Amino acid sequence: MVESPPNRLNAFTIDVEDYWNIFHRDWLGQNIPPTDAVVRNTQWFLQILDEFNTKATFFILGEVAESFPDLVRTIAQAGHEIGVHGYHHRQIFKLTRDDFHREVAKAKKLLEDITGNSIHGHRAPAFSINQETQWALEVLAEEGFIYDSSVFPIAGKRYGWPEFSPDIQILDLPNNQSIIEAPLSIVRMFGKAFPAGGGGYIRHFPYFVTRQALRSINKQRPAIVYCHPYEIDITPKSYTYSKLSLKSRCKAMRFHYVQLRNRRSVKDKMRRLLQTFFFTTLYKIICKETGQ
Ligand SMILES: [Zn+2]
């Protein structure tokens, strides 16, 4: 049955990073450049967005842009928005203010040089802007970013800023500058806020859960959906875990087994989302919501 689309415009965002690049660094302590899996998987998203005549925002990791500048050009030439997703995917609480300044400046310049366009938006790796790291918003404003979309207004284990309002809002910062924050989408149940419309939440739950969550969000505000190119990738990898201990190897294999199993339904879910809801770039949503 074809579902009739509601009228609300939402933002479709993709954090462009390579799974194997990050897995090798975080699990094995090895630095390998991003693999071409990120190109292949991103191309699937470009294709399906084109099929549904939809524009999206691609927050791109500096390392990916450095290895695959043509991918960045292809995304920009297709009319999508490009934003920054850090350079080496380091969470902000692991960086000093100066380190963060250097990383975002380098990533922004690289993406602007490749595309020839100004970059307006930023998404922190692993949504790592919270109450403790809110100084990062000042750095972003100083670097000329118009908006950030990194705050999850939840009390999460790994991330979250529970007191933050879920609305898109202009923030006046201690350095006398301002920035727009577009928090990630949440739903409230039993008096508690839960993340919705992205990554693992789309992967783990059946499609109707995401659909209901978006419908509920749309009663009040646009939804901000996020995903990663690797979430559709079910290709078995030939990487060995020879450098890992037996215990870590088993843990990694179990982790990958669950990951691959959960990814099988993602392509279909993405297709249904694009069929049911209207999406555009996050920058367009922000301009509409803040009257800029
Ligand atoms: Zn990321």
CSV table of C-alpha atoms and ligand atoms in Angstrom, one decimal:
chain,number,residue,atom,x,y,z
A,1,MET,CA,0.0,0.0,0.0
A,2,VAL,CA,1.4,3.4,-0.9
A,3,GLU,CA,1.3,5.8,2.1
A,4,SER,CA,0.1,9.3,1.5
A,5,PRO,CA,2.9,11.8,2.3
A,6,PRO,CA,2.3,14.5,4.9
A,7,ASN,CA,3.1,18.1,3.9
A,8,ARG,CA,5.9,18.9,6.4
A,9,LEU,CA,9.4,19.2,4.9
A,10,ASN,CA,12.2,17.4,6.9
A,11,ALA,CA,16.0,17.3,6.7
A,12,PHE,CA,17.8,14.2,5.3
A,13,THR,CA,21.4,14.2,6.5
A,14,ILE,CA,24.2,11.7,5.9
A,15,ASP,CA,27.5,11.6,7.9
A,16,VAL,CA,30.0,10.5,5.3
A,17,GLU,CA,32.7,8.4,6.9
A,18,ASP,CA,34.3,5.1,6.2
A,19,TYR,CA,33.5,2.3,8.6
A,20,TRP,CA,36.8,0.4,8.1
A,21,ASN,CA,38.9,3.6,8.5
A,22,ILE,CA,37.2,4.2,11.9
A,23,PHE,CA,37.1,0.5,12.9
A,24,HIS,CA,40.8,0.1,12.3
A,25,ARG,CA,41.7,3.2,14.3
A,26,ASP,CA,39.3,2.6,17.3
A,27,TRP,CA,39.6,-1.2,17.5
A,28,LEU,CA,43.1,-2.0,16.2
A,29,GLY,CA,44.9,1.2,16.8
A,30,GLN,CA,46.0,1.3,13.1
A,31,ASN,CA,45.8,4.3,10.9
A,32,ILE,CA,44.5,3.2,7.4
A,33,PRO,CA,43.1,5.7,4.9
A,34,PRO,CA,39.3,5.5,4.1
A,35,THR,CA,38.5,2.6,1.8
A,36,ASP,CA,36.5,2.8,-1.4
A,37,ALA,CA,33.5,1.2,0.3
A,38,VAL,CA,32.6,4.8,1.4
A,39,VAL,CA,32.4,5.8,-2.3
A,40,ARG,CA,30.3,2.8,-3.3
A,41,ASN,CA,27.9,3.2,-0.5
A,42,THR,CA,27.6,7.0,-0.9
A,43,GLN,CA,26.8,6.5,-4.6
A,44,TRP,CA,23.8,4.3,-3.6
A,45,PHE,CA,22.5,7.2,-1.6
A,46,LEU,CA,23.1,9.6,-4.4
A,47,GLN,CA,21.2,7.3,-6.7
A,48,ILE,CA,18.2,6.9,-4.5
A,49,LEU,CA,18.0,10.6,-3.6
A,50,ASP,CA,18.0,11.3,-7.4
A,51,GLU,CA,15.2,8.7,-7.9
A,52,PHE,CA,13.0,10.5,-5.4
A,53,ASN,CA,14.1,13.9,-6.6
A,54,THR,CA,15.3,14.8,-3.1
A,55,LYS,CA,18.3,17.0,-2.0
A,56,ALA,CA,20.1,16.1,1.2
A,57,THR,CA,23.0,17.4,3.4
A,58,PHE,CA,26.2,15.4,3.4
A,59,PHE,CA,28.4,16.1,6.4
A,60,ILE,CA,31.8,14.8,5.2
A,61,LEU,CA,34.8,13.7,7.1
A,62,GLY,CA,38.0,15.6,6.1
A,63,GLU,CA,39.9,12.3,5.7
A,64,VAL,CA,37.3,11.1,3.2
A,65,ALA,CA,37.4,14.3,1.2
A,66,GLU,CA,41.2,14.1,1.1
A,67,SER,CA,41.1,10.5,-0.2
A,68,PHE,CA,38.1,10.9,-2.5
A,69,PRO,CA,37.8,14.5,-3.7
A,70,ASP,CA,35.8,13.4,-6.8
A,71,LEU,CA,33.1,12.0,-4.5
A,72,VAL,CA,32.7,15.4,-2.9
A,73,ARG,CA,32.5,17.1,-6.3
A,74,THR,CA,29.9,14.6,-7.5
A,75,ILE,CA,27.8,15.2,-4.4
A,76,ALA,CA,28.0,19.0,-4.8
A,77,GLN,CA,27.4,18.9,-8.5
A,78,ALA,CA,24.2,16.9,-7.9
A,79,GLY,CA,22.9,20.0,-5.9
A,80,HIS,CA,23.2,18.6,-2.4
A,81,GLU,CA,24.5,20.5,0.6
A,82,ILE,CA,28.0,19.8,1.9
A,83,GLY,CA,28.9,20.2,5.6
A,84,VAL,CA,31.8,19.3,7.9
A,85,HIS,CA,31.9,16.1,10.0
A,86,GLY,CA,35.3,16.8,11.6
A,87,TYR,CA,38.6,15.7,10.1
A,88,HIS,CA,39.7,12.5,11.8
A,89,HIS,CA,36.4,11.7,13.5
A,90,ARG,CA,37.6,12.6,17.0
A,91,GLN,CA,35.0,13.3,19.6
A,92,ILE,CA,35.2,16.9,20.8
A,93,PHE,CA,35.7,15.9,24.5
A,94,LYS,CA,39.0,14.3,23.4
A,95,LEU,CA,40.2,17.6,21.9
A,96,THR,CA,41.5,20.9,23.2
A,97,ARG,CA,39.9,24.0,22.0
A,98,ASP,CA,42.9,24.7,19.8
A,99,ASP,CA,42.9,21.2,18.4
A,100,PHE,CA,39.2,21.5,17.5
A,101,HIS,CA,39.8,24.9,16.0
A,102,ARG,CA,42.5,23.5,13.7
A,103,GLU,CA,40.5,20.4,12.8
A,104,VAL,CA,37.3,22.2,11.7
A,105,ALA,CA,39.2,24.9,10.0
A,106,LYS,CA,41.2,22.4,7.9
A,107,ALA,CA,38.1,20.3,7.0
A,108,LYS,CA,36.1,23.4,6.1
A,109,LYS,CA,38.9,24.8,3.9
A,110,LEU,CA,39.4,21.5,2.1
A,111,LEU,CA,35.7,21.1,1.3
A,112,GLU,CA,35.4,24.7,0.2
A,113,ASP,CA,38.5,24.3,-2.0
A,114,ILE,CA,37.1,21.1,-3.6
A,115,THR,CA,33.5,22.4,-4.2
A,116,GLY,CA,34.2,26.2,-4.7
A,117,ASN,CA,31.3,26.9,-2.4
A,118,SER,CA,31.0,28.2,1.2
A,119,ILE,CA,30.3,25.6,3.9
A,120,HIS,CA,27.6,26.6,6.4
A,121,GLY,CA,27.0,23.5,8.6
A,122,HIS,CA,28.8,21.2,11.0
A,123,ARG,CA,28.0,17.9,12.7
A,124,ALA,CA,30.3,16.7,15.4
A,125,PRO,CA,31.6,13.1,15.4
A,126,ALA,CA,29.4,11.0,17.6
A,127,PHE,CA,27.1,14.0,18.5
A,128,SER,CA,29.8,15.1,20.9
A,129,ILE,CA,28.6,18.6,21.6
A,130,ASN,CA,27.0,18.7,25.1
A,131,GLN,CA,26.9,20.9,28.2
A,132,GLU,CA,30.7,20.2,28.9
A,133,THR,CA,31.8,20.8,25.3
A,134,GLN,CA,29.5,23.7,24.4
A,135,TRP,CA,32.7,25.9,23.9
A,136,ALA,CA,32.9,24.1,20.5
A,137,LEU,CA,29.9,26.2,19.4
A,138,GLU,CA,32.0,29.4,19.9
A,139,VAL,CA,34.8,27.9,17.8
A,140,LEU,CA,32.3,27.0,15.0
A,141,ALA,CA,30.9,30.6,15.0
A,142,GLU,CA,34.5,32.0,14.9
A,143,GLU,CA,35.2,29.7,11.9
A,144,GLY,CA,32.2,31.2,10.1
A,145,PHE,CA,29.8,28.3,10.4
A,146,ILE,CA,26.1,29.4,10.3
A,147,TYR,CA,24.7,26.3,12.0
A,148,ASP,CA,25.6,23.2,13.9
A,149,SER,CA,23.6,20.0,14.2
A,150,SER,CA,25.3,17.9,16.9
A,151,VAL,CA,23.2,18.2,20.0
A,152,PHE,CA,21.0,15.3,21.0
A,153,PRO,CA,18.5,16.6,23.6
A,154,ILE,CA,18.5,13.3,25.5
A,155,ALA,CA,20.2,11.8,28.6
A,156,GLY,CA,22.2,9.2,26.7
A,157,LYS,CA,25.0,7.0,27.8
A,158,ARG,CA,27.5,8.1,25.2
A,159,TYR,CA,26.0,11.5,24.2
A,160,GLY,CA,23.3,13.9,25.0
A,161,TRP,CA,22.3,17.3,26.5
A,162,PRO,CA,19.0,16.6,28.1
A,163,GLU,CA,18.1,20.2,29.0
A,164,PHE,CA,18.5,21.4,25.4
A,165,SER,CA,15.3,22.4,23.6
A,166,PRO,CA,14.5,20.2,20.6
A,167,ASP,CA,13.7,23.2,18.4
A,168,ILE,CA,16.0,24.8,15.9
A,169,GLN,CA,17.2,27.9,17.6
A,170,ILE,CA,19.6,30.8,17.4
A,171,LEU,CA,22.2,30.7,20.3
A,172,ASP,CA,23.9,33.8,21.6
A,173,LEU,CA,27.3,32.7,22.7
A,174,PRO,CA,29.7,33.9,25.4
A,175,ASN,CA,32.1,35.2,22.7
A,176,ASN,CA,29.4,37.7,21.5
A,177,GLN,CA,28.8,35.7,18.4
A,178,SER,CA,25.8,33.5,17.5
A,179,ILE,CA,25.1,30.2,15.8
A,180,ILE,CA,22.0,28.3,14.9
A,181,GLU,CA,21.7,24.8,16.5
A,182,ALA,CA,19.5,22.2,14.8
A,183,PRO,CA,19.2,19.4,17.4
A,184,LEU,CA,18.8,15.8,16.3
A,185,SER,CA,15.2,14.5,16.4
A,186,ILE,CA,13.7,13.0,19.5
A,187,VAL,CA,10.3,11.6,20.6
A,188,ARG,CA,8.9,11.7,24.2
A,189,MET,CA,7.5,8.6,25.8
A,190,PHE,CA,6.6,8.1,29.4
A,191,GLY,CA,8.0,11.5,30.2
A,192,LYS,CA,11.4,10.6,28.7
A,193,ALA,CA,13.2,11.7,25.5
A,194,PHE,CA,14.3,9.0,23.0
A,195,PRO,CA,16.4,9.4,19.9
A,196,ALA,CA,14.5,8.9,16.6
A,197,GLY,CA,15.0,8.9,12.9
A,198,GLY,CA,18.6,7.9,12.6
A,199,GLY,CA,21.4,5.4,12.5
A,200,GLY,CA,20.9,2.5,14.8
A,201,TYR,CA,17.3,3.5,15.6
A,202,ILE,CA,16.4,3.0,11.9
A,203,ARG,CA,18.5,-0.2,11.7
A,204,HIS,CA,17.3,-1.9,14.9
A,205,PHE,CA,13.5,-1.1,14.8
A,206,PRO,CA,11.0,-2.1,12.2
A,207,TYR,CA,10.1,0.6,9.7
A,208,PHE,CA,6.7,1.5,11.2
A,209,VAL,CA,8.5,2.6,14.4
A,210,THR,CA,10.5,5.3,12.5
A,211,ARG,CA,7.4,6.3,10.5
A,212,GLN,CA,5.4,6.8,13.7
A,213,ALA,CA,8.2,8.7,15.3
A,214,LEU,CA,8.5,11.1,12.3
A,215,ARG,CA,4.8,11.6,12.2
A,216,SER,CA,4.8,12.5,15.9
A,217,ILE,CA,7.8,14.9,15.5
A,218,ASN,CA,6.1,16.5,12.4
A,219,LYS,CA,3.1,17.5,14.5
A,220,GLN,CA,5.5,20.1,16.1
A,221,ARG,CA,8.6,20.6,14.0
A,222,PRO,CA,10.6,19.2,11.1
A,223,ALA,CA,12.4,15.9,11.7
A,224,ILE,CA,16.2,15.7,11.1
A,225,VAL,CA,17.0,12.2,9.8
A,226,TYR,CA,20.6,11.0,9.8
A,227,CYS,CA,22.4,8.0,8.5
A,228,HIS,CA,25.8,6.7,7.4
A,229,PRO,CA,26.8,5.3,4.0
A,230,TYR,CA,28.1,2.1,5.6
A,231,GLU,CA,24.6,1.3,7.1
A,232,ILE,CA,23.6,-0.3,3.8
A,233,ASP,CA,26.8,-2.3,3.3
A,234,ILE,CA,26.4,-6.0,3.8
A,235,THR,CA,29.5,-7.0,1.8
A,236,PRO,CA,31.6,-9.4,3.8
A,237,LYS,CA,35.1,-8.0,4.4
A,238,SER,CA,38.3,-9.9,3.9
A,239,TYR,CA,40.0,-8.0,6.7
A,240,THR,CA,41.7,-10.2,9.2
A,241,TYR,CA,41.9,-9.5,12.9
A,242,SER,CA,45.3,-11.0,13.3
A,243,LYS,CA,46.6,-8.2,15.4
A,244,LEU,CA,43.8,-8.7,18.0
A,245,SER,CA,43.9,-11.0,21.0
A,246,LEU,CA,41.6,-14.0,20.7
A,247,LYS,CA,39.1,-12.4,23.1
A,248,SER,CA,39.0,-9.1,21.1
A,249,ARG,CA,38.8,-11.1,17.8
A,250,CYS,CA,35.7,-12.9,19.0
A,251,LYS,CA,34.2,-9.6,20.2
A,252,ALA,CA,34.9,-7.9,16.9
A,253,MET,CA,33.5,-10.8,14.9
A,254,ARG,CA,30.3,-10.9,17.0
A,255,PHE,CA,30.0,-7.1,16.7
A,256,HIS,CA,30.3,-7.4,12.9
A,257,TYR,CA,27.8,-10.3,12.7
A,258,VAL,CA,25.2,-8.1,14.5
A,259,GLN,CA,26.1,-5.1,12.4
A,260,LEU,CA,25.7,-6.9,9.1
A,261,ARG,CA,22.5,-8.6,10.1
A,262,ASN,CA,20.9,-5.2,11.1
A,263,ARG,CA,22.0,-3.6,7.9
A,264,ARG,CA,20.0,-5.9,5.6
A,265,SER,CA,16.8,-4.0,6.0
A,266,VAL,CA,18.2,-0.5,5.7
A,267,LYS,CA,17.9,0.0,1.9
A,268,ASP,CA,14.3,-0.8,2.0
A,269,LYS,CA,13.7,1.4,5.0
A,270,MET,CA,15.4,4.3,3.3
A,271,ARG,CA,13.3,3.9,0.2
A,272,ARG,CA,10.1,3.8,2.2
A,273,LEU,CA,11.1,6.9,4.2
A,274,LEU,CA,11.7,8.8,1.0
A,275,GLN,CA,8.4,7.6,-0.4
A,276,THR,CA,6.4,8.6,2.7
A,277,PHE,CA,8.0,11.9,3.8
A,278,PHE,CA,9.3,15.1,2.1
A,279,PHE,CA,12.9,15.8,2.6
A,280,THR,CA,15.4,18.6,1.7
A,281,THR,CA,18.8,19.9,2.9
A,282,LEU,CA,19.2,20.9,6.5
A,283,TYR,CA,20.3,24.4,5.5
A,284,LYS,CA,17.0,25.0,3.7
A,285,ILE,CA,15.0,23.8,6.8
A,286,ILE,CA,17.1,26.1,9.0
A,287,CYS,CA,16.5,29.1,6.7
A,288,LYS,CA,12.7,28.4,6.8
A,289,GLU,CA,12.5,27.9,10.6
A,290,THR,CA,14.6,30.9,11.5
A,291,GLY,CA,13.4,33.2,8.8
A,292,GLN,CA,17.0,33.8,7.5
B,1,ZN,ZN,30.4,10.0,12.4
